[in-house]
């Protein structure tokens, strides 16, 4: 096995990525992924590529049925080693049972048999535009894929959110794959389909599959750099002693995902019109601003830092 190893020329060699899954409905009310995956399960011509086995898969069918984020617990937080090895069968929360099934089908997580790539399709109510989410800054295959997609998608923009924060990183559905890729497109309300968001997601996925095809056909990708936004800190809404929210996202910050937030800039507005200012010591780039699903997670937005990552050359082993 030469997965991820380097030769003397500093080219990282990976095995061909033969098995790829496209997950939709990890959250049952994020309609672009649900709809695209349902479409491709009926007719997969659009996503087939020579020499590749591509499986569209609805990850949380019960949540999709009810058009809710989840039934018992958030599936996209459920892929911990503890959950994946839990006993209890039917007694376990639905999403934990489902995580175990998905891990059997597409994993096991961390093993040589695991799927090569999993794309997990999400929508956000935040004004994030097209975002790809990575869980590691060390995966040259995924970094090269990001570089390819960004160039193919230009002049439209597709940003990369990197979440490898020791505390804020969570156990995603896609994490069972060797190369996990999240796709997050917004703004789109929960339970709603918007054609622009749907089409953007479809185009990004096309470029991603093209990249894998080219890689498998033997194309060599030279070293490159990729601009990413690294998750730094979770910012909660200001709350009273009972835990009730006492301020909203400030109008100057609302819809301003990826724009610089400087020390002293307003970030919340209380119900009687007072501004609450950002107290950090340096400029950050907020994202997931006012995401509907994150009220229950005590998160008004996350701050990120802009970084340029270097990716080594890659080629097929
Ligand atoms: C709005 C939303 O569901 N976002 C995703 C982000 C991700 O896939 O990492 C989540 O919280 O699971
Ligand atoms: Zn989601």
PDB file of N, CA and C in Angstrom, residues 229-304:
ATOM      1  N   UNK A 229      -9.712  28.769   5.244  1.00  0.00           N
ATOM      2  CA  UNK A 229     -10.136  29.499   6.441  1.00  0.00           C
ATOM      3  C   UNK A 229     -10.210  28.490   7.579  1.00  0.00           C
ATOM      4  N   UNK A 230      -9.290  28.637   8.522  1.00  0.00           N
ATOM      5  CA  UNK A 230      -9.176  27.662   9.602  1.00  0.00           C
ATOM      6  C   UNK A 230     -10.078  28.043  10.784  1.00  0.00           C
ATOM      7  N   UNK A 231     -10.895  27.087  11.238  1.00  0.00           N
ATOM      8  CA  UNK A 231     -11.788  27.317  12.376  1.00  0.00           C
ATOM      9  C   UNK A 231     -10.976  27.644  13.629  1.00  0.00           C
ATOM     10  N   UNK A 232     -11.313  28.786  14.258  1.00  0.00           N
ATOM     11  CA  UNK A 232     -10.599  29.245  15.451  1.00  0.00           C
ATOM     12  C   UNK A 232     -11.446  29.144  16.709  1.00  0.00           C
ATOM     13  N   UNK A 233     -12.649  29.713  16.658  1.00  0.00           N
ATOM     14  CA  UNK A 233     -13.425  29.885  17.888  1.00  0.00           C
ATOM     15  C   UNK A 233     -14.918  29.888  17.596  1.00  0.00           C
ATOM     16  N   UNK A 234     -15.692  29.301  18.506  1.00  0.00           N
ATOM     17  CA  UNK A 234     -17.149  29.355  18.410  1.00  0.00           C
ATOM     18  C   UNK A 234     -17.636  30.551  19.216  1.00  0.00           C
ATOM     19  N   UNK A 235     -18.484  31.368  18.622  1.00  0.00           N
ATOM     20  CA  UNK A 235     -19.039  32.522  19.327  1.00  0.00           C
ATOM     21  C   UNK A 235     -20.506  32.251  19.606  1.00  0.00           C
ATOM     22  N   UNK A 236     -20.886  32.284  20.875  1.00  0.00           N
ATOM     23  CA  UNK A 236     -22.287  32.085  21.250  1.00  0.00           C
ATOM     24  C   UNK A 236     -23.009  33.431  21.270  1.00  0.00           C
ATOM     25  N   UNK A 237     -24.336  33.371  21.188  1.00  0.00           N
ATOM     26  CA  UNK A 237     -25.150  34.566  21.412  1.00  0.00           C
ATOM     27  C   UNK A 237     -25.014  34.979  22.879  1.00  0.00           C
ATOM     28  N   UNK A 238     -25.087  36.279  23.137  1.00  0.00           N
ATOM     29  CA  UNK A 238     -25.147  36.720  24.537  1.00  0.00           C
ATOM     30  C   UNK A 238     -26.447  36.179  25.162  1.00  0.00           C
ATOM     31  N   UNK A 239     -26.368  35.687  26.380  1.00  0.00           N
ATOM     32  CA  UNK A 239     -27.530  35.065  27.037  1.00  0.00           C
ATOM     33  C   UNK A 239     -27.705  35.597  28.445  1.00  0.00           C
ATOM     34  N   UNK A 240     -28.933  35.471  28.958  1.00  0.00           N
ATOM     35  CA  UNK A 240     -29.181  35.816  30.364  1.00  0.00           C
ATOM     36  C   UNK A 240     -28.921  34.591  31.235  1.00  0.00           C
ATOM     37  N   UNK A 241     -29.159  34.742  32.543  1.00  0.00           N
ATOM     38  CA  UNK A 241     -28.826  33.677  33.495  1.00  0.00           C
ATOM     39  C   UNK A 241     -29.639  32.408  33.230  1.00  0.00           C
ATOM     40  N   UNK A 242     -30.797  32.550  32.569  1.00  0.00           N
ATOM     41  CA  UNK A 242     -31.619  31.370  32.257  1.00  0.00           C
ATOM     42  C   UNK A 242     -31.242  30.728  30.926  1.00  0.00           C
ATOM     43  N   UNK A 243     -30.249  31.295  30.261  1.00  0.00           N
ATOM     44  CA  UNK A 243     -29.812  30.730  28.985  1.00  0.00           C
ATOM     45  C   UNK A 243     -30.563  31.293  27.789  1.00  0.00           C
ATOM     46  N   UNK A 244     -31.452  32.270  28.027  1.00  0.00           N
ATOM     47  CA  UNK A 244     -32.180  32.856  26.895  1.00  0.00           C
ATOM     48  C   UNK A 244     -31.326  33.895  26.175  1.00  0.00           C
ATOM     49  N   UNK A 245     -31.458  33.894  24.860  1.00  0.00           N
ATOM     50  CA  UNK A 245     -30.697  34.841  24.036  1.00  0.00           C
ATOM     51  C   UNK A 245     -31.136  36.271  24.326  1.00  0.00           C
ATOM     52  N   UNK A 246     -30.175  37.179  24.496  1.00  0.00           N
ATOM     53  CA  UNK A 246     -30.524  38.582  24.774  1.00  0.00           C
ATOM     54  C   UNK A 246     -30.044  39.531  23.675  1.00  0.00           C
ATOM     55  N   UNK A 247     -29.478  38.977  22.604  1.00  0.00           N
ATOM     56  CA  UNK A 247     -29.055  39.828  21.481  1.00  0.00           C
ATOM     57  C   UNK A 247     -29.068  39.015  20.190  1.00  0.00           C
ATOM     58  N   UNK A 248     -29.144  39.741  19.079  1.00  0.00           N
ATOM     59  CA  UNK A 248     -29.156  39.138  17.742  1.00  0.00           C
ATOM     60  C   UNK A 248     -27.846  39.450  17.035  1.00  0.00           C
ATOM     61  N   UNK A 249     -27.599  38.741  15.956  1.00  0.00           N
ATOM     62  CA  UNK A 249     -26.455  39.101  15.115  1.00  0.00           C
ATOM     63  C   UNK A 249     -26.651  40.549  14.662  1.00  0.00           C
ATOM     64  N   UNK A 250     -25.603  41.347  14.793  1.00  0.00           N
ATOM     65  CA  UNK A 250     -25.675  42.768  14.434  1.00  0.00           C
ATOM     66  C   UNK A 250     -25.911  42.930  12.928  1.00  0.00           C
ATOM     67  N   UNK A 251     -26.716  43.927  12.547  1.00  0.00           N
ATOM     68  CA  UNK A 251     -26.966  44.114  11.111  1.00  0.00           C
ATOM     69  C   UNK A 251     -25.691  44.302  10.286  1.00  0.00           C
ATOM     70  N   UNK A 252     -24.636  44.859  10.899  1.00  0.00           N
ATOM     71  CA  UNK A 252     -23.371  45.022  10.152  1.00  0.00           C
ATOM     72  C   UNK A 252     -22.658  43.700   9.918  1.00  0.00           C
ATOM     73  N   UNK A 253     -23.025  42.686  10.697  1.00  0.00           N
ATOM     74  CA  UNK A 253     -22.367  41.384  10.559  1.00  0.00           C
ATOM     75  C   UNK A 253     -23.246  40.398   9.772  1.00  0.00           C
ATOM     76  N   UNK A 254     -24.571  40.562   9.897  1.00  0.00           N
ATOM     77  CA  UNK A 254     -25.495  39.646   9.230  1.00  0.00           C
ATOM     78  C   UNK A 254     -25.179  39.564   7.732  1.00  0.00           C
ATOM     79  N   UNK A 255     -25.078  38.346   7.207  1.00  0.00           N
ATOM     80  CA  UNK A 255     -24.822  38.070   5.785  1.00  0.00           C
ATOM     81  C   UNK A 255     -23.396  38.408   5.344  1.00  0.00           C
ATOM     82  N   UNK A 256     -22.539  38.748   6.300  1.00  0.00           N
ATOM     83  CA  UNK A 256     -21.170  39.132   5.945  1.00  0.00           C
ATOM     84  C   UNK A 256     -20.171  38.007   6.202  1.00  0.00           C
ATOM     85  N   UNK A 257     -20.597  36.788   5.958  1.00  0.00           N
ATOM     86  CA  UNK A 257     -19.704  35.635   6.072  1.00  0.00           C
ATOM     87  C   UNK A 257     -18.454  35.876   5.229  1.00  0.00           C
ATOM     88  N   UNK A 258     -17.298  35.517   5.780  1.00  0.00           N
ATOM     89  CA  UNK A 258     -15.977  35.577   5.133  1.00  0.00           C
ATOM     90  C   UNK A 258     -15.415  36.990   5.053  1.00  0.00           C
ATOM     91  N   UNK A 259     -16.154  37.999   5.534  1.00  0.00           N
ATOM     92  CA  UNK A 259     -15.614  39.356   5.512  1.00  0.00           C
ATOM     93  C   UNK A 259     -14.895  39.622   6.832  1.00  0.00           C
ATOM     94  N   UNK A 260     -13.830  40.445   6.804  1.00  0.00           N
ATOM     95  CA  UNK A 260     -13.049  40.642   8.026  1.00  0.00           C
ATOM     96  C   UNK A 260     -13.880  41.245   9.159  1.00  0.00           C
ATOM     97  N   UNK A 261     -13.698  40.700  10.346  1.00  0.00           N
ATOM     98  CA  UNK A 261     -14.265  41.273  11.571  1.00  0.00           C
ATOM     99  C   UNK A 261     -13.078  41.743  12.402  1.00  0.00           C
ATOM    100  N   UNK A 262     -13.020  43.051  12.649  1.00  0.00           N
ATOM    101  CA  UNK A 262     -11.870  43.628  13.347  1.00  0.00           C
ATOM    102  C   UNK A 262     -12.186  43.865  14.809  1.00  0.00           C
ATOM    103  N   UNK A 263     -11.153  43.892  15.651  1.00  0.00           N
ATOM    104  CA  UNK A 263     -11.376  44.230  17.063  1.00  0.00           C
ATOM    105  C   UNK A 263     -12.168  45.524  17.154  1.00  0.00           C
ATOM    106  N   UNK A 264     -13.228  45.514  17.968  1.00  0.00           N
ATOM    107  CA  UNK A 264     -14.056  46.709  18.132  1.00  0.00           C
ATOM    108  C   UNK A 264     -15.239  46.782  17.185  1.00  0.00           C
ATOM    109  N   UNK A 265     -15.295  45.942  16.175  1.00  0.00           N
ATOM    110  CA  UNK A 265     -16.440  45.952  15.253  1.00  0.00           C
ATOM    111  C   UNK A 265     -17.683  45.407  15.965  1.00  0.00           C
ATOM    112  N   UNK A 266     -18.875  45.964  15.640  1.00  0.00           N
ATOM    113  CA  UNK A 266     -20.103  45.451  16.266  1.00  0.00           C
ATOM    114  C   UNK A 266     -20.390  44.033  15.782  1.00  0.00           C
ATOM    115  N   UNK A 267     -20.838  43.177  16.708  1.00  0.00           N
ATOM    116  CA  UNK A 267     -21.144  41.804  16.300  1.00  0.00           C
ATOM    117  C   UNK A 267     -22.534  41.362  16.729  1.00  0.00           C
ATOM    118  N   UNK A 268     -23.056  41.905  17.852  1.00  0.00           N
ATOM    119  CA  UNK A 268     -24.427  41.612  18.272  1.00  0.00           C
ATOM    120  C   UNK A 268     -25.175  42.907  18.545  1.00  0.00           C
ATOM    121  N   UNK A 269     -26.506  42.820  18.507  1.00  0.00           N
ATOM    122  CA  UNK A 269     -27.348  43.961  18.839  1.00  0.00           C
ATOM    123  C   UNK A 269     -28.424  43.495  19.818  1.00  0.00           C
ATOM    124  N   UNK A 270     -28.484  44.132  20.975  1.00  0.00           N
ATOM    125  CA  UNK A 270     -29.477  43.733  21.983  1.00  0.00           C
ATOM    126  C   UNK A 270     -30.858  44.194  21.535  1.00  0.00           C
ATOM    127  N   UNK A 271     -31.905  43.679  22.230  1.00  0.00           N
ATOM    128  CA  UNK A 271     -33.275  43.997  21.819  1.00  0.00           C
ATOM    129  C   UNK A 271     -33.601  45.461  22.066  1.00  0.00           C
ATOM    130  N   UNK A 272     -32.808  46.126  22.920  1.00  0.00           N
ATOM    131  CA  UNK A 272     -33.019  47.577  23.071  1.00  0.00           C
ATOM    132  C   UNK A 272     -31.976  48.386  22.298  1.00  0.00           C
ATOM    133  N   UNK A 273     -31.363  47.751  21.305  1.00  0.00           N
ATOM    134  CA  UNK A 273     -30.597  48.514  20.323  1.00  0.00           C
ATOM    135  C   UNK A 273     -29.139  48.771  20.654  1.00  0.00           C
ATOM    136  N   UNK A 274     -28.615  48.164  21.719  1.00  0.00           N
ATOM    137  CA  UNK A 274     -27.198  48.374  22.042  1.00  0.00           C
ATOM    138  C   UNK A 274     -26.312  47.417  21.255  1.00  0.00           C
ATOM    139  N   UNK A 275     -25.157  47.930  20.842  1.00  0.00           N
ATOM    140  CA  UNK A 275     -24.210  47.090  20.111  1.00  0.00           C
ATOM    141  C   UNK A 275     -23.246  46.407  21.060  1.00  0.00           C
ATOM    142  N   UNK A 276     -22.902  45.162  20.717  1.00  0.00           N
ATOM    143  CA  UNK A 276     -21.859  44.445  21.454  1.00  0.00           C
ATOM    144  C   UNK A 276     -20.722  44.225  20.461  1.00  0.00           C
ATOM    145  N   UNK A 277     -19.501  44.578  20.885  1.00  0.00           N
ATOM    146  CA  UNK A 277     -18.387  44.630  19.950  1.00  0.00           C
ATOM    147  C   UNK A 277     -17.456  43.433  20.088  1.00  0.00           C
ATOM    148  N   UNK A 278     -16.787  43.114  19.011  1.00  0.00           N
ATOM    149  CA  UNK A 278     -15.820  42.022  19.011  1.00  0.00           C
ATOM    150  C   UNK A 278     -14.588  42.428  19.822  1.00  0.00           C
ATOM    151  N   UNK A 279     -14.218  41.566  20.786  1.00  0.00           N
ATOM    152  CA  UNK A 279     -13.152  41.912  21.733  1.00  0.00           C
ATOM    153  C   UNK A 279     -11.818  41.246  21.413  1.00  0.00           C
ATOM    154  N   UNK A 280     -11.788  40.452  20.336  1.00  0.00           N
ATOM    155  CA  UNK A 280     -10.557  39.722  20.020  1.00  0.00           C
ATOM    156  C   UNK A 280      -9.390  40.663  19.752  1.00  0.00           C
ATOM    157  N   UNK A 281      -8.187  40.095  19.613  1.00  0.00           N
ATOM    158  CA  UNK A 281      -7.005  40.939  19.464  1.00  0.00           C
ATOM    159  C   UNK A 281      -6.565  41.074  18.013  1.00  0.00           C
ATOM    160  N   UNK A 282      -7.187  40.329  17.116  1.00  0.00           N
ATOM    161  CA  UNK A 282      -6.783  40.452  15.708  1.00  0.00           C
ATOM    162  C   UNK A 282      -7.977  40.225  14.790  1.00  0.00           C
ATOM    163  N   UNK A 283      -7.781  40.535  13.537  1.00  0.00           N
ATOM    164  CA  UNK A 283      -8.839  40.393  12.543  1.00  0.00           C
ATOM    165  C   UNK A 283      -9.141  38.915  12.296  1.00  0.00           C
ATOM    166  N   UNK A 284     -10.429  38.575  12.279  1.00  0.00           N
ATOM    167  CA  UNK A 284     -10.846  37.205  11.970  1.00  0.00           C
ATOM    168  C   UNK A 284     -11.887  37.245  10.849  1.00  0.00           C
ATOM    169  N   UNK A 285     -12.191  36.067  10.315  1.00  0.00           N
ATOM    170  CA  UNK A 285     -13.165  35.956   9.235  1.00  0.00           C
ATOM    171  C   UNK A 285     -14.315  35.069   9.720  1.00  0.00           C
ATOM    172  N   UNK A 286     -15.444  35.684  10.092  1.00  0.00           N
ATOM    173  CA  UNK A 286     -16.557  34.890  10.621  1.00  0.00           C
ATOM    174  C   UNK A 286     -17.273  34.129   9.500  1.00  0.00           C
ATOM    175  N   UNK A 287     -17.797  32.972   9.843  1.00  0.00           N
ATOM    176  CA  UNK A 287     -18.641  32.235   8.903  1.00  0.00           C
ATOM    177  C   UNK A 287     -19.685  31.430   9.668  1.00  0.00           C
ATOM    178  N   UNK A 288     -20.619  30.803   8.944  1.00  0.00           N
ATOM    179  CA  UNK A 288     -21.802  30.200   9.573  1.00  0.00           C
ATOM    180  C   UNK A 288     -22.513  31.241  10.442  1.00  0.00           C
ATOM    181  N   UNK A 289     -22.596  32.473   9.930  1.00  0.00           N
ATOM    182  CA  UNK A 289     -23.240  33.534  10.702  1.00  0.00           C
ATOM    183  C   UNK A 289     -24.753  33.313  10.718  1.00  0.00           C
ATOM    184  N   UNK A 290     -25.301  33.186  11.913  1.00  0.00           N
ATOM    185  CA  UNK A 290     -26.751  33.021  12.105  1.00  0.00           C
ATOM    186  C   UNK A 290     -27.304  31.783  11.403  1.00  0.00           C
ATOM    187  N   UNK A 291     -26.556  30.691  11.436  1.00  0.00           N
ATOM    188  CA  UNK A 291     -27.038  29.412  10.907  1.00  0.00           C
ATOM    189  C   UNK A 291     -28.165  28.902  11.816  1.00  0.00           C
ATOM    190  N   UNK A 292     -29.313  28.583  11.210  1.00  0.00           N
ATOM    191  CA  UNK A 292     -30.501  28.184  11.996  1.00  0.00           C
ATOM    192  C   UNK A 292     -30.225  26.964  12.869  1.00  0.00           C
ATOM    193  N   UNK A 293     -29.507  25.991  12.320  1.00  0.00           N
ATOM    194  CA  UNK A 293     -29.298  24.732  13.036  1.00  0.00           C
ATOM    195  C   UNK A 293     -28.368  24.888  14.233  1.00  0.00           C
ATOM    196  N   UNK A 294     -27.697  26.030  14.334  1.00  0.00           N
ATOM    197  CA  UNK A 294     -26.693  26.172  15.392  1.00  0.00           C
ATOM    198  C   UNK A 294     -27.199  26.886  16.639  1.00  0.00           C
ATOM    199  N   UNK A 295     -28.483  27.333  16.647  1.00  0.00           N
ATOM    200  CA  UNK A 295     -29.030  27.896  17.882  1.00  0.00           C
ATOM    201  C   UNK A 295     -28.961  26.854  18.996  1.00  0.00           C
ATOM    202  N   UNK A 296     -29.302  25.597  18.664  1.00  0.00           N
ATOM    203  CA  UNK A 296     -29.266  24.539  19.693  1.00  0.00           C
ATOM    204  C   UNK A 296     -27.838  24.193  20.095  1.00  0.00           C
ATOM    205  N   UNK A 297     -26.882  24.571  19.276  1.00  0.00           N
ATOM    206  CA  UNK A 297     -25.483  24.280  19.597  1.00  0.00           C
ATOM    207  C   UNK A 297     -24.796  25.477  20.241  1.00  0.00           C
ATOM    208  N   UNK A 298     -25.577  26.484  20.610  1.00  0.00           N
ATOM    209  CA  UNK A 298     -25.027  27.690  21.248  1.00  0.00           C
ATOM    210  C   UNK A 298     -23.933  28.313  20.394  1.00  0.00           C
ATOM    211  N   UNK A 299     -24.234  28.467  19.119  1.00  0.00           N
ATOM    212  CA  UNK A 299     -23.237  29.060  18.227  1.00  0.00           C
ATOM    213  C   UNK A 299     -23.888  30.081  17.298  1.00  0.00           C
ATOM    214  N   UNK A 300     -23.453  31.331  17.419  1.00  0.00           N
ATOM    215  CA  UNK A 300     -23.963  32.398  16.550  1.00  0.00           C
ATOM    216  C   UNK A 300     -23.154  32.468  15.256  1.00  0.00           C
ATOM    217  N   UNK A 301     -21.866  32.168  15.371  1.00  0.00           N
ATOM    218  CA  UNK A 301     -20.971  32.068  14.206  1.00  0.00           C
ATOM    219  C   UNK A 301     -19.653  31.463  14.664  1.00  0.00           C
ATOM    220  N   UNK A 302     -18.808  31.093  13.712  1.00  0.00           N
ATOM    221  CA  UNK A 302     -17.444  30.693  14.071  1.00  0.00           C
ATOM    222  C   UNK A 302     -16.490  31.710  13.483  1.00  0.00           C
ATOM    223  N   UNK A 303     -15.385  31.928  14.183  1.00  0.00           N
ATOM    224  CA  UNK A 303     -14.351  32.775  13.614  1.00  0.00           C
ATOM    225  C   UNK A 303     -13.316  31.872  12.937  1.00  0.00           C
ATOM    226  N   UNK A 304     -12.711  32.415  11.890  1.00  0.00           N
ATOM    227  CA  UNK A 304     -11.658  31.675  11.194  1.00  0.00           C
ATOM    228  C   UNK A 304     -10.486  32.608  10.918  1.00  0.00           C
TER     229      UNK A 304
END
